[in-house]
Amino acid sequence: MSEGVEWALHCCLDLTWLDPGTAAPAAKLAAFHGLPTAYLNKQLQALARDGIVTSTRGPRGGFRLARGPERITLMDVVTAIEGAEQAFRCTEIRGPSPKDPARDVYREPCLIDQAMRKAELAWRVELAGQTVADIKVQVERNAPDVPEHTRRWFADVQA
Amino acid sequence: MSEGVEWALHCCLDLTWLDPGTAAPAAKLAAFHGLPTAYLNKQLQALARDGIVTSTRGPRGGFRLARGPERITLMDVVTAIEGAEQAFRCTEIRGPSPKDPARDVYREPCLIDQAMRKAELAWRVELAGQTVADIKVQVERNAPDVPEHTRRWFADVQA
DNA sequence: GTCTGCATACTCGGATAAGAGCTGTCCGAGTAGCTTAGG
DNA sequence: CCTAAGCTACTCGGACAGCTCTTATCCGAGTATGCAGAC
């Protein structure tokens, strides 16, 4: 899996702690996490294309969440970065060449495909069941200083 | 996900229908599914390294299952081809650079990592819960002609 | 007729290229705010 | 003093290389089979 997913998730979490009405530029987000600015910008663009964040250009511009974090699932973020295609894709390789006379033996759907889809569905259900807000709440409980620490950093440091 | 997984799963299923005591060479398996022989051979080698199939060289040689299909899970096959590493791997990018004085704010484990692991675990559980024998039984119920069709093809055709 | 040695064909195994996708970088498009000059 | 036009600085956005991993291929290592020749 692309590591852009990790970056995007962390950025979404950061954005929940910004001062209301402010946006975080890609440069600051990159500096905060020690990541290459331009490439992170590319990932954030992907989030913007899927309507997870909104982007504004010019001074005081940057990215902010397009909707409440309770309405952004981990699945949404993964899909935005990785694309919506299945990881396992059936290429229908059953049986000897398509010109085989007994080809109709394989009318029924491929059960290997179904089994893999079932597993991948379980993965997607788990991802769709957790929102950015859930993570936010857990962090605020486990490490109460992180939100303020983050907010302050984005408010003060000019990177 | 590598398409070698699909190839490997189909091959394992084929092997369950071979005449007892016989082995299927990579060339025949490749011809049966319309795949490049040499590359499929490489995937089968990966299965052999993980002890899922056994390989014998020379005439009448080839691959056969190393144990009963009820003891081969889909997880085993996926791990053999894709490796045992997690798809999502946390690189610990939380907070500003490691030399930040307030670094100890991030003592607690990364919750994004935990969330992603949880989802991936659900995927693995699903895969580990289905065996090649399960697929075999389902196919024999849904498409009763496939087993004999396959057995005959491997017994007769010299590819 | 039987045994032994050898040649042969077959198959896996690992080392070696080609291609695709992820990773990383750069510069142009667009915007907000400041500056400055005029009324 | 107030207004407005222009300028500057800042930020996103998409187009352009580098690099790792998947895909694909080839040839050598090893083995069972069948044959030929000697006893």
Short mmCIF file of C-alpha atoms (C1' of nucleotides) in Angstrom, two decimals, chain D residues 4-36:
data_model
loop_
_atom_site.label_atom_id
_atom_site.label_comp_id
_atom_site.label_asym_id
_atom_site.label_seq_id
_atom_site.Cartn_x
_atom_site.Cartn_y
_atom_site.Cartn_z
"C1'" DA D 4 -8.53 52.48 -6.18
"C1'" DA D 5 -5.18 50.50 -9.14
"C1'" DG D 6 -1.10 47.91 -9.28
"C1'" DC D 7 2.36 45.03 -7.22
"C1'" DT D 8 4.19 41.56 -4.36
"C1'" DA D 9 4.26 37.37 -2.00
"C1'" DC D 10 2.17 33.20 -1.19
"C1'" DT D 11 -0.11 28.74 -2.33
"C1'" DC D 12 -2.24 25.26 -5.08
"C1'" DG D 13 -2.20 22.64 -9.51
"C1'" DG D 14 -0.57 19.92 -13.01
"C1'" DA D 15 3.40 18.55 -16.02
"C1'" DC D 16 8.06 16.40 -15.84
"C1'" DA D 17 12.17 12.86 -14.12
"C1'" DG D 18 14.12 8.98 -10.92
"C1'" DC D 19 13.70 4.67 -8.64
"C1'" DT D 20 11.80 0.57 -6.73
"C1'" DC D 21 9.03 -3.38 -7.44
"C1'" DT D 22 6.32 -6.35 -10.32
"C1'" DT D 23 6.45 -8.85 -14.57
"C1'" DA D 24 8.79 -11.61 -17.85
"C1'" DT D 25 12.58 -14.52 -19.74
"C1'" DC D 26 16.51 -17.52 -20.21
"C1'" DC D 27 19.84 -21.04 -19.26
"C1'" DG D 28 22.05 -24.26 -15.97
"C1'" DA D 29 21.37 -28.12 -12.13
"C1'" DG D 30 19.36 -32.31 -11.20
"C1'" DT D 31 16.63 -36.68 -12.03
"C1'" DA D 32 13.95 -40.56 -13.92
"C1'" DT D 33 13.44 -43.14 -18.09
"C1'" DG D 34 14.78 -45.90 -21.88
"C1'" DC D 35 18.50 -47.99 -24.66
"C1'" DA D 36 22.55 -50.50 -25.74
#
